[in-house]
Coordinates of C-alpha atoms in Angstrom, one line a residue:
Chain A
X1 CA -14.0 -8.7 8.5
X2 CA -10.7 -9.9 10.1
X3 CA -12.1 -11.2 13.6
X4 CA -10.0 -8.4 15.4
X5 CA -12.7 -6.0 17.4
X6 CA -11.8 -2.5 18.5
X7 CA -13.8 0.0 20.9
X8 CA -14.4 2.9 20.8
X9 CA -14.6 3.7 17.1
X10 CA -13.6 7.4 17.4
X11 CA -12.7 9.3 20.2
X12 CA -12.5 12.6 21.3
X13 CA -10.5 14.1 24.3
X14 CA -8.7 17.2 25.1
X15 CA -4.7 17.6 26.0
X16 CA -3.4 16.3 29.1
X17 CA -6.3 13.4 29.3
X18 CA -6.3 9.6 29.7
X19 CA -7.4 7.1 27.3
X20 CA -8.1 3.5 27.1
X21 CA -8.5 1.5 23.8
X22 CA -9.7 -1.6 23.7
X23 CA -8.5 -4.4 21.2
X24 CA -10.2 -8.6 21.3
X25 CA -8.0 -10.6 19.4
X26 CA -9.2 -13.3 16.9
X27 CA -10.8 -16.4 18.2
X28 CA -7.1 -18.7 19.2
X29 CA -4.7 -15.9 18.3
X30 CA -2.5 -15.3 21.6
X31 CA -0.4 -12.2 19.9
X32 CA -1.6 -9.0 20.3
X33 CA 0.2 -6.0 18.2
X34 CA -0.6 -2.1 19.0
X35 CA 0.6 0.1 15.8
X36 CA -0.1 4.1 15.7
X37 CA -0.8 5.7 12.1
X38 CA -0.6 9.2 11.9
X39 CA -0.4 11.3 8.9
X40 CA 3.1 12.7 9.2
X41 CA 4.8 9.8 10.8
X42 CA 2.9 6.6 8.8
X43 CA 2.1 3.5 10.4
X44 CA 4.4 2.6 13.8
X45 CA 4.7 -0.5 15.6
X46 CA 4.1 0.3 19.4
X47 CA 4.5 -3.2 21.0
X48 CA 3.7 -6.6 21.3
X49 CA 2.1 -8.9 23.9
X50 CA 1.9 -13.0 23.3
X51 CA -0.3 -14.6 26.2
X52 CA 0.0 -12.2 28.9
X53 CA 3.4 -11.0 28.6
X54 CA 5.3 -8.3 26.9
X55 CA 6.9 -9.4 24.0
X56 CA 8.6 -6.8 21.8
X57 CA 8.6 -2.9 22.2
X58 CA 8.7 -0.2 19.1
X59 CA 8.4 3.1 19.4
X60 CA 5.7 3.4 22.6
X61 CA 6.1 6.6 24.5
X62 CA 7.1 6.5 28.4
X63 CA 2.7 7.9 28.4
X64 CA 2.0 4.7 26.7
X65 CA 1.5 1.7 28.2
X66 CA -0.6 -1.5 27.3
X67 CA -1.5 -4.8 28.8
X68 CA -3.5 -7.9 27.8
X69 CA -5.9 -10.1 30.0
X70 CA -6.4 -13.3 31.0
X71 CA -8.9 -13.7 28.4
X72 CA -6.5 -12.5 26.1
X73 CA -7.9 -8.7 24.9
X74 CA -5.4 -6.0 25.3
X75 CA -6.2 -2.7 26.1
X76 CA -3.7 0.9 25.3
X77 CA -3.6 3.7 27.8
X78 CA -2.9 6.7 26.6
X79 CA -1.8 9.6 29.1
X80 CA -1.1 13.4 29.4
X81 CA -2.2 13.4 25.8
X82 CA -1.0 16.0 23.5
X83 CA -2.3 17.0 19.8
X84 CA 0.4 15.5 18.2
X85 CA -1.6 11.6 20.0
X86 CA -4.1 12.4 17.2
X87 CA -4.1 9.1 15.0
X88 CA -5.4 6.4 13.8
X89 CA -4.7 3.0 16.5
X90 CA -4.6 -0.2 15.5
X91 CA -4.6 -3.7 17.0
X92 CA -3.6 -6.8 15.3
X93 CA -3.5 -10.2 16.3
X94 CA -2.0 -13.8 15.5
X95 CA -2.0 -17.0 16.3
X96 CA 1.7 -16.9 18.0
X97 CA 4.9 -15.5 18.2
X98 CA 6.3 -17.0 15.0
X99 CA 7.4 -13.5 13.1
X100 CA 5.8 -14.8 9.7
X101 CA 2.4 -15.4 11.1
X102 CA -0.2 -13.3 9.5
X103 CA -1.4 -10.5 11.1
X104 CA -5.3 -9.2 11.0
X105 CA -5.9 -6.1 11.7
X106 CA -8.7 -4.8 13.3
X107 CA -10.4 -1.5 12.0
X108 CA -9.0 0.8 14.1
X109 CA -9.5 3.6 17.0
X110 CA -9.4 7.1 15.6
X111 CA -8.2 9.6 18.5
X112 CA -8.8 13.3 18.2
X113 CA -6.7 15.4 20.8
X114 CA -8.2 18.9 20.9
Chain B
X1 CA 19.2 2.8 10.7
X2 CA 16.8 0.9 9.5
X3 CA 14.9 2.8 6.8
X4 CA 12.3 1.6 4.2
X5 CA 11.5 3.7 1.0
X6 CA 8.8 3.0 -1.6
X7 CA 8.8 4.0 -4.7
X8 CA 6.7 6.0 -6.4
X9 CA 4.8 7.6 -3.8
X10 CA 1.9 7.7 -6.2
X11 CA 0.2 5.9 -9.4
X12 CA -2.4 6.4 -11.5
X13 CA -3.4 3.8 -13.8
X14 CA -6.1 2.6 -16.1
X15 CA -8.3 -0.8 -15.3
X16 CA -6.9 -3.9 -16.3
X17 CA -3.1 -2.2 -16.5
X18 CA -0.7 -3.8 -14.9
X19 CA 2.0 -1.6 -12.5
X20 CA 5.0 -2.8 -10.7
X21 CA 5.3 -0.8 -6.8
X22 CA 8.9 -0.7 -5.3
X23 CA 10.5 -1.4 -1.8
X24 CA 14.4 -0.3 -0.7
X25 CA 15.7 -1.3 2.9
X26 CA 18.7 -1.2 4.5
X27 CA 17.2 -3.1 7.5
X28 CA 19.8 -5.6 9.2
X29 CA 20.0 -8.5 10.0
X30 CA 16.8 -9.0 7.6
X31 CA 14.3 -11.7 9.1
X32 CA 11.3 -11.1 7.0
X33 CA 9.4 -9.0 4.5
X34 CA 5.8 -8.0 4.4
X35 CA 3.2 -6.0 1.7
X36 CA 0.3 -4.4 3.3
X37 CA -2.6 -3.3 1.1
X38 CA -5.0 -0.8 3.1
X39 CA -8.0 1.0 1.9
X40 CA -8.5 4.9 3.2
X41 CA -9.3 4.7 6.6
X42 CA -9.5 0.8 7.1
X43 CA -6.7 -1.4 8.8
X44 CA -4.0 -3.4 6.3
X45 CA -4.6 -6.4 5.1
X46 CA -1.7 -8.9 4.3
X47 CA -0.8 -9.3 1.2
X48 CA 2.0 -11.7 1.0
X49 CA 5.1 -12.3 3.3
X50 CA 8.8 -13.5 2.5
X51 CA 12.0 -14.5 4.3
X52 CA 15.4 -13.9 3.4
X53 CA 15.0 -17.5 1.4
X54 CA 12.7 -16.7 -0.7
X55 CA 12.7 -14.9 -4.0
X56 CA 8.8 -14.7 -5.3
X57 CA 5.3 -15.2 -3.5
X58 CA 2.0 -14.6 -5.1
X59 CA -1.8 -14.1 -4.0
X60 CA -3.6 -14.0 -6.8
X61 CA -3.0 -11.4 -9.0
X62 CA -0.6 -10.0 -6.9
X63 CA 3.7 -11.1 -6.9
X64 CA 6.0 -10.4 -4.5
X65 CA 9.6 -10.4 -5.3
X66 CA 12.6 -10.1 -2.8
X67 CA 16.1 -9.7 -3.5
X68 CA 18.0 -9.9 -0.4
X69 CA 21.2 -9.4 -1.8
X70 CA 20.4 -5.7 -3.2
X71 CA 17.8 -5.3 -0.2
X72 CA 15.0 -5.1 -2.8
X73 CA 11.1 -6.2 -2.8
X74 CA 8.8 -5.5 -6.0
X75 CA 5.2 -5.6 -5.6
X76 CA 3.4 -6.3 -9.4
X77 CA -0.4 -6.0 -10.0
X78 CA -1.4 -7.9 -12.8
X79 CA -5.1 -6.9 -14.9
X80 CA -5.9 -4.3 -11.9
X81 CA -9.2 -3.3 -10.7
X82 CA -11.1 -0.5 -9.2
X83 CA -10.8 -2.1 -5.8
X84 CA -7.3 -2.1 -6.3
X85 CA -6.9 1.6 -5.2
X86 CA -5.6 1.9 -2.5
X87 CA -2.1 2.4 -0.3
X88 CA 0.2 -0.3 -0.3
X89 CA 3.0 -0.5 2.1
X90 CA 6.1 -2.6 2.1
X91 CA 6.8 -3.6 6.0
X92 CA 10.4 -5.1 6.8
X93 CA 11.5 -7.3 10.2
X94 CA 15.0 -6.4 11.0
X95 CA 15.6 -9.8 13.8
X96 CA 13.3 -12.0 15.3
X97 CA 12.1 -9.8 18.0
X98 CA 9.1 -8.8 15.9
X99 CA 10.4 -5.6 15.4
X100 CA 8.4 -3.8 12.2
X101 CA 9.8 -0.7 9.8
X102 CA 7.0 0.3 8.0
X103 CA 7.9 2.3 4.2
X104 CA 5.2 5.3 3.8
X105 CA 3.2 3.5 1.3
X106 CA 2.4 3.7 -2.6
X107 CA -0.9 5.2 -3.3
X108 CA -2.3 3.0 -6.2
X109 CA -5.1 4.7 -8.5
X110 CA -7.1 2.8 -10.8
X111 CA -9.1 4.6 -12.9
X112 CA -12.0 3.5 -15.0

Protein backbone atom coordinates (compact mmCIF):
# COMPACT_ATOMS: atom_id res chain seq x y z
CA UNK A 1 0.00 0.00 0.00
CA UNK A 2 1.65 3.33 -1.09
CA UNK A 3 -0.57 5.90 1.04
CA UNK A 4 -1.88 7.44 -2.32
CA UNK A 5 -5.97 6.88 -2.29
CA UNK A 6 -8.01 7.11 -5.40
CA UNK A 7 -11.99 7.15 -5.84
CA UNK A 8 -13.94 5.82 -7.64
CA UNK A 9 -12.31 2.46 -8.41
CA UNK A 10 -13.98 1.96 -11.86
CA UNK A 11 -16.12 4.04 -13.70
CA UNK A 12 -18.49 3.90 -16.27
CA UNK A 13 -19.89 6.74 -18.48
CA UNK A 14 -21.08 7.25 -21.91
CA UNK A 15 -19.42 9.78 -24.74
CA UNK A 16 -19.79 13.37 -24.37
CA UNK A 17 -20.01 13.05 -20.27
CA UNK A 18 -18.14 14.73 -17.31
CA UNK A 19 -15.98 13.00 -14.91
CA UNK A 20 -14.26 13.74 -11.66
CA UNK A 21 -11.42 11.62 -10.19
CA UNK A 22 -10.39 11.96 -7.00
CA UNK A 23 -6.65 11.49 -5.82
CA UNK A 24 -5.37 12.14 -1.62
CA UNK A 25 -1.88 12.33 -1.63
CA UNK A 26 0.38 10.68 1.00
CA UNK A 27 0.48 12.00 4.51
CA UNK A 28 3.29 15.34 3.96
CA UNK A 29 3.66 14.90 0.20
CA UNK A 30 2.73 18.39 -1.44
CA UNK A 31 3.20 16.99 -5.30
CA UNK A 32 0.48 15.61 -6.91
CA UNK A 33 1.10 13.90 -10.54
CA UNK A 34 -2.00 12.84 -12.91
CA UNK A 35 -0.63 10.04 -15.54
CA UNK A 36 -3.21 8.29 -18.19
CA UNK A 37 -2.36 4.50 -19.26
CA UNK A 38 -4.13 3.30 -21.96
CA UNK A 39 -3.40 0.28 -23.94
CA UNK A 40 -2.33 1.70 -27.25
CA UNK A 41 -0.61 4.86 -26.04
CA UNK A 42 1.25 3.32 -22.48
CA UNK A 43 1.57 5.27 -19.57
CA UNK A 44 1.38 9.45 -20.11
CA UNK A 45 2.22 12.16 -17.80
CA UNK A 46 -0.77 14.61 -17.75
CA UNK A 47 0.40 17.28 -15.16
CA UNK A 48 1.70 18.27 -12.11
CA UNK A 49 0.52 20.35 -9.06
CA UNK A 50 3.05 21.17 -5.90
CA UNK A 51 0.87 22.98 -2.99
CA UNK A 52 -1.89 24.43 -4.87
CA UNK A 53 -0.34 25.43 -8.03
CA UNK A 54 0.30 24.11 -11.39
CA UNK A 55 3.52 22.98 -11.80
CA UNK A 56 4.39 21.09 -15.02
CA UNK A 57 1.93 20.13 -17.96
CA UNK A 58 2.39 16.85 -20.34
CA UNK A 59 0.15 15.80 -22.68
CA UNK A 60 -3.47 16.93 -20.87
CA UNK A 61 -6.07 17.56 -23.46
CA UNK A 62 -7.73 21.22 -23.72
CA UNK A 63 -11.19 18.64 -21.91
CA UNK A 64 -8.79 17.92 -19.17
CA UNK A 65 -8.28 19.99 -16.44
CA UNK A 66 -7.25 19.30 -12.75
CA UNK A 67 -6.79 21.14 -9.50
CA UNK A 68 -5.68 20.41 -5.95
CA UNK A 69 -7.13 21.80 -2.58
CA UNK A 70 -6.22 23.35 0.27
CA UNK A 71 -5.98 20.18 1.97
CA UNK A 72 -3.84 19.09 -0.60
CA UNK A 73 -6.08 16.22 -2.67
CA UNK A 74 -6.37 16.82 -6.39
CA UNK A 75 -9.09 16.05 -8.29
CA UNK A 76 -9.15 15.33 -12.69
CA UNK A 77 -12.19 16.45 -14.70
CA UNK A 78 -12.69 14.89 -17.52
CA UNK A 79 -15.15 16.36 -20.26
CA UNK A 80 -17.01 15.65 -23.59
CA UNK A 81 -15.53 12.24 -23.19
CA UNK A 82 -14.93 10.08 -26.03
CA UNK A 83 -14.02 6.17 -26.23
CA UNK A 84 -10.67 6.74 -26.97
CA UNK A 85 -10.78 8.47 -22.62
CA UNK A 86 -11.05 4.76 -21.85
CA UNK A 87 -7.89 4.11 -19.45
CA UNK A 88 -6.51 3.40 -16.66
CA UNK A 89 -5.77 7.08 -14.25
CA UNK A 90 -3.30 7.42 -12.00
CA UNK A 91 -2.31 9.74 -9.26
CA UNK A 92 1.01 9.94 -7.62
CA UNK A 93 2.46 11.92 -5.05
CA UNK A 94 5.72 13.26 -3.33
CA UNK A 95 7.02 14.97 -0.90
CA UNK A 96 8.21 18.10 -3.19
CA UNK A 97 9.10 19.35 -6.32
CA UNK A 98 12.70 17.96 -6.29
CA UNK A 99 12.53 15.78 -9.83
CA UNK A 100 14.37 12.72 -8.06
CA UNK A 101 11.79 12.40 -5.29
CA UNK A 102 10.03 9.08 -5.33
CA UNK A 103 6.86 8.83 -6.62
CA UNK A 104 3.87 6.46 -5.06
CA UNK A 105 1.41 5.66 -6.94
CA UNK A 106 -1.88 5.19 -6.04
CA UNK A 107 -3.95 2.16 -7.58
CA UNK A 108 -5.70 3.77 -10.03
CA UNK A 109 -9.21 4.90 -11.64
CA UNK A 110 -10.29 2.68 -14.44
CA UNK A 111 -12.63 4.77 -16.94
CA UNK A 112 -14.90 2.99 -19.35
CA UNK A 113 -16.39 5.34 -22.14
CA UNK A 114 -19.28 3.55 -23.78
CA UNK B 1 11.81 14.20 -30.02
CA UNK B 2 12.16 12.64 -27.09
CA UNK B 3 11.56 8.88 -27.47
CA UNK B 4 12.25 5.96 -25.08
CA UNK B 5 12.48 2.29 -26.48
CA UNK B 6 12.83 -0.92 -24.42
CA UNK B 7 14.11 -3.73 -25.36
CA UNK B 8 12.74 -6.79 -25.69
CA UNK B 9 9.25 -6.22 -25.40
CA UNK B 10 8.86 -9.54 -23.77
CA UNK B 11 10.75 -12.32 -21.61
CA UNK B 12 10.20 -15.52 -20.47
CA UNK B 13 12.38 -16.98 -17.96
CA UNK B 14 12.78 -19.72 -15.53
CA UNK B 15 12.97 -19.00 -11.43
CA UNK B 16 16.05 -18.10 -10.06
CA UNK B 17 17.51 -17.00 -13.80
CA UNK B 18 18.85 -13.91 -14.06
CA UNK B 19 17.81 -11.47 -17.28
CA UNK B 20 19.17 -8.11 -18.12
CA UNK B 21 15.96 -5.57 -19.60
CA UNK B 22 17.10 -2.57 -21.83
CA UNK B 23 16.34 1.21 -22.14
CA UNK B 24 17.41 3.62 -25.43
CA UNK B 25 16.62 7.49 -25.22
CA UNK B 26 17.34 10.22 -27.09
CA UNK B 27 15.76 12.60 -24.45
CA UNK B 28 17.66 16.06 -24.16
CA UNK B 29 18.97 17.72 -21.95
CA UNK B 30 18.74 14.47 -19.73
CA UNK B 31 17.89 15.36 -15.92
CA UNK B 32 17.06 12.00 -14.63
CA UNK B 33 16.27 8.31 -15.12
CA UNK B 34 13.65 6.14 -13.58
CA UNK B 35 12.64 2.05 -13.67
CA UNK B 36 9.05 1.34 -12.86
CA UNK B 37 8.04 -2.14 -12.01
CA UNK B 38 4.06 -2.56 -12.17
CA UNK B 39 2.00 -5.61 -11.70
CA UNK B 40 -1.22 -6.08 -14.28
CA UNK B 41 -3.57 -3.69 -13.36
CA UNK B 42 -1.79 -2.09 -10.25
CA UNK B 43 0.11 1.39 -10.23
CA UNK B 44 4.15 1.35 -10.63
CA UNK B 45 6.27 1.07 -8.10
CA UNK B 46 9.80 2.67 -8.14
CA UNK B 47 12.41 0.77 -8.56
CA UNK B 48 15.48 2.78 -8.64
CA UNK B 49 16.25 6.37 -9.98
CA UNK B 50 19.60 7.91 -11.48
CA UNK B 51 20.98 11.36 -12.70
CA UNK B 52 23.16 12.05 -15.40
CA UNK B 53 26.06 11.46 -12.62
CA UNK B 54 25.48 8.34 -11.85
CA UNK B 55 26.49 5.10 -13.44
CA UNK B 56 24.86 2.09 -11.16
CA UNK B 57 21.98 2.00 -8.37
CA UNK B 58 20.67 -1.15 -6.85
CA UNK B 59 17.53 -2.21 -4.70
CA UNK B 60 18.08 -5.45 -3.83
CA UNK B 61 18.24 -7.82 -6.33
CA UNK B 62 17.61 -5.36 -8.81
CA UNK B 63 20.76 -2.93 -10.75
CA UNK B 64 20.34 -0.12 -12.58
CA UNK B 65 22.88 0.99 -14.95
CA UNK B 66 23.01 4.39 -16.94
CA UNK B 67 25.28 5.42 -19.62
CA UNK B 68 24.66 8.90 -20.42
CA UNK B 69 27.11 9.17 -22.97
CA UNK B 70 25.43 6.37 -25.33
CA UNK B 71 21.94 7.45 -23.76
CA UNK B 72 21.67 3.85 -22.27
CA UNK B 73 19.99 2.32 -18.97
CA UNK B 74 20.08 -1.57 -18.23
CA UNK B 75 17.84 -3.01 -15.75
CA UNK B 76 19.44 -6.66 -14.37
CA UNK B 77 17.36 -9.15 -12.25
CA UNK B 78 19.46 -11.25 -10.35
CA UNK B 79 18.01 -15.12 -8.84
CA UNK B 80 14.31 -13.89 -10.06
CA UNK B 81 11.15 -14.93 -8.63
CA UNK B 82 7.56 -15.59 -9.44
CA UNK B 83 6.65 -12.17 -8.19
CA UNK B 84 8.98 -10.82 -10.49
CA UNK B 85 6.50 -11.01 -13.40
CA UNK B 86 5.51 -8.35 -14.28
CA UNK B 87 6.01 -4.95 -16.79
CA UNK B 88 8.86 -2.97 -16.24
CA UNK B 89 9.19 0.39 -17.72
CA UNK B 90 12.16 2.64 -18.12
CA UNK B 91 10.82 6.44 -17.47
CA UNK B 92 13.30 9.40 -18.60
CA UNK B 93 13.13 13.38 -17.40
CA UNK B 94 14.27 15.47 -20.27
CA UNK B 95 14.85 19.10 -17.84
CA UNK B 96 13.84 19.91 -14.63
CA UNK B 97 10.36 20.85 -15.31
CA UNK B 98 9.27 17.35 -14.31
CA UNK B 99 8.50 16.45 -17.62
CA UNK B 100 8.25 12.34 -17.93
CA UNK B 101 8.72 9.99 -21.37
CA UNK B 102 7.62 6.87 -20.47
CA UNK B 103 9.23 3.55 -22.85
CA UNK B 104 6.30 0.91 -23.37
CA UNK B 105 7.51 -1.46 -20.95
CA UNK B 106 9.27 -5.09 -20.79
CA UNK B 107 6.98 -7.76 -19.89
CA UNK B 108 8.98 -10.00 -17.58
CA UNK B 109 7.80 -13.87 -17.19
CA UNK B 110 9.02 -16.02 -14.59
CA UNK B 111 8.04 -19.26 -14.80
CA UNK B 112 8.29 -22.01 -12.30
Amino acid sequence: DSGVTQTPKHLITATGQRVTLRCSPRSGDLSVYWYQQSLDQGLQFLIQYYNGEERAKGNILERFSAQQFPDLHSELNLSSLELGDSALYFCASSPGTSDTYEQYFGPGTRLTVT
Amino acid sequence: KNQVEQSPQSLIILEGKNCTLQCNYTVSPFSNLRWYKQDTGRGPVSLTIMTFSENTKSNGRYTATLDADTKQSSLHITASQLSDSASYICVVSPDYGQNFVFGPGTRLSVLP
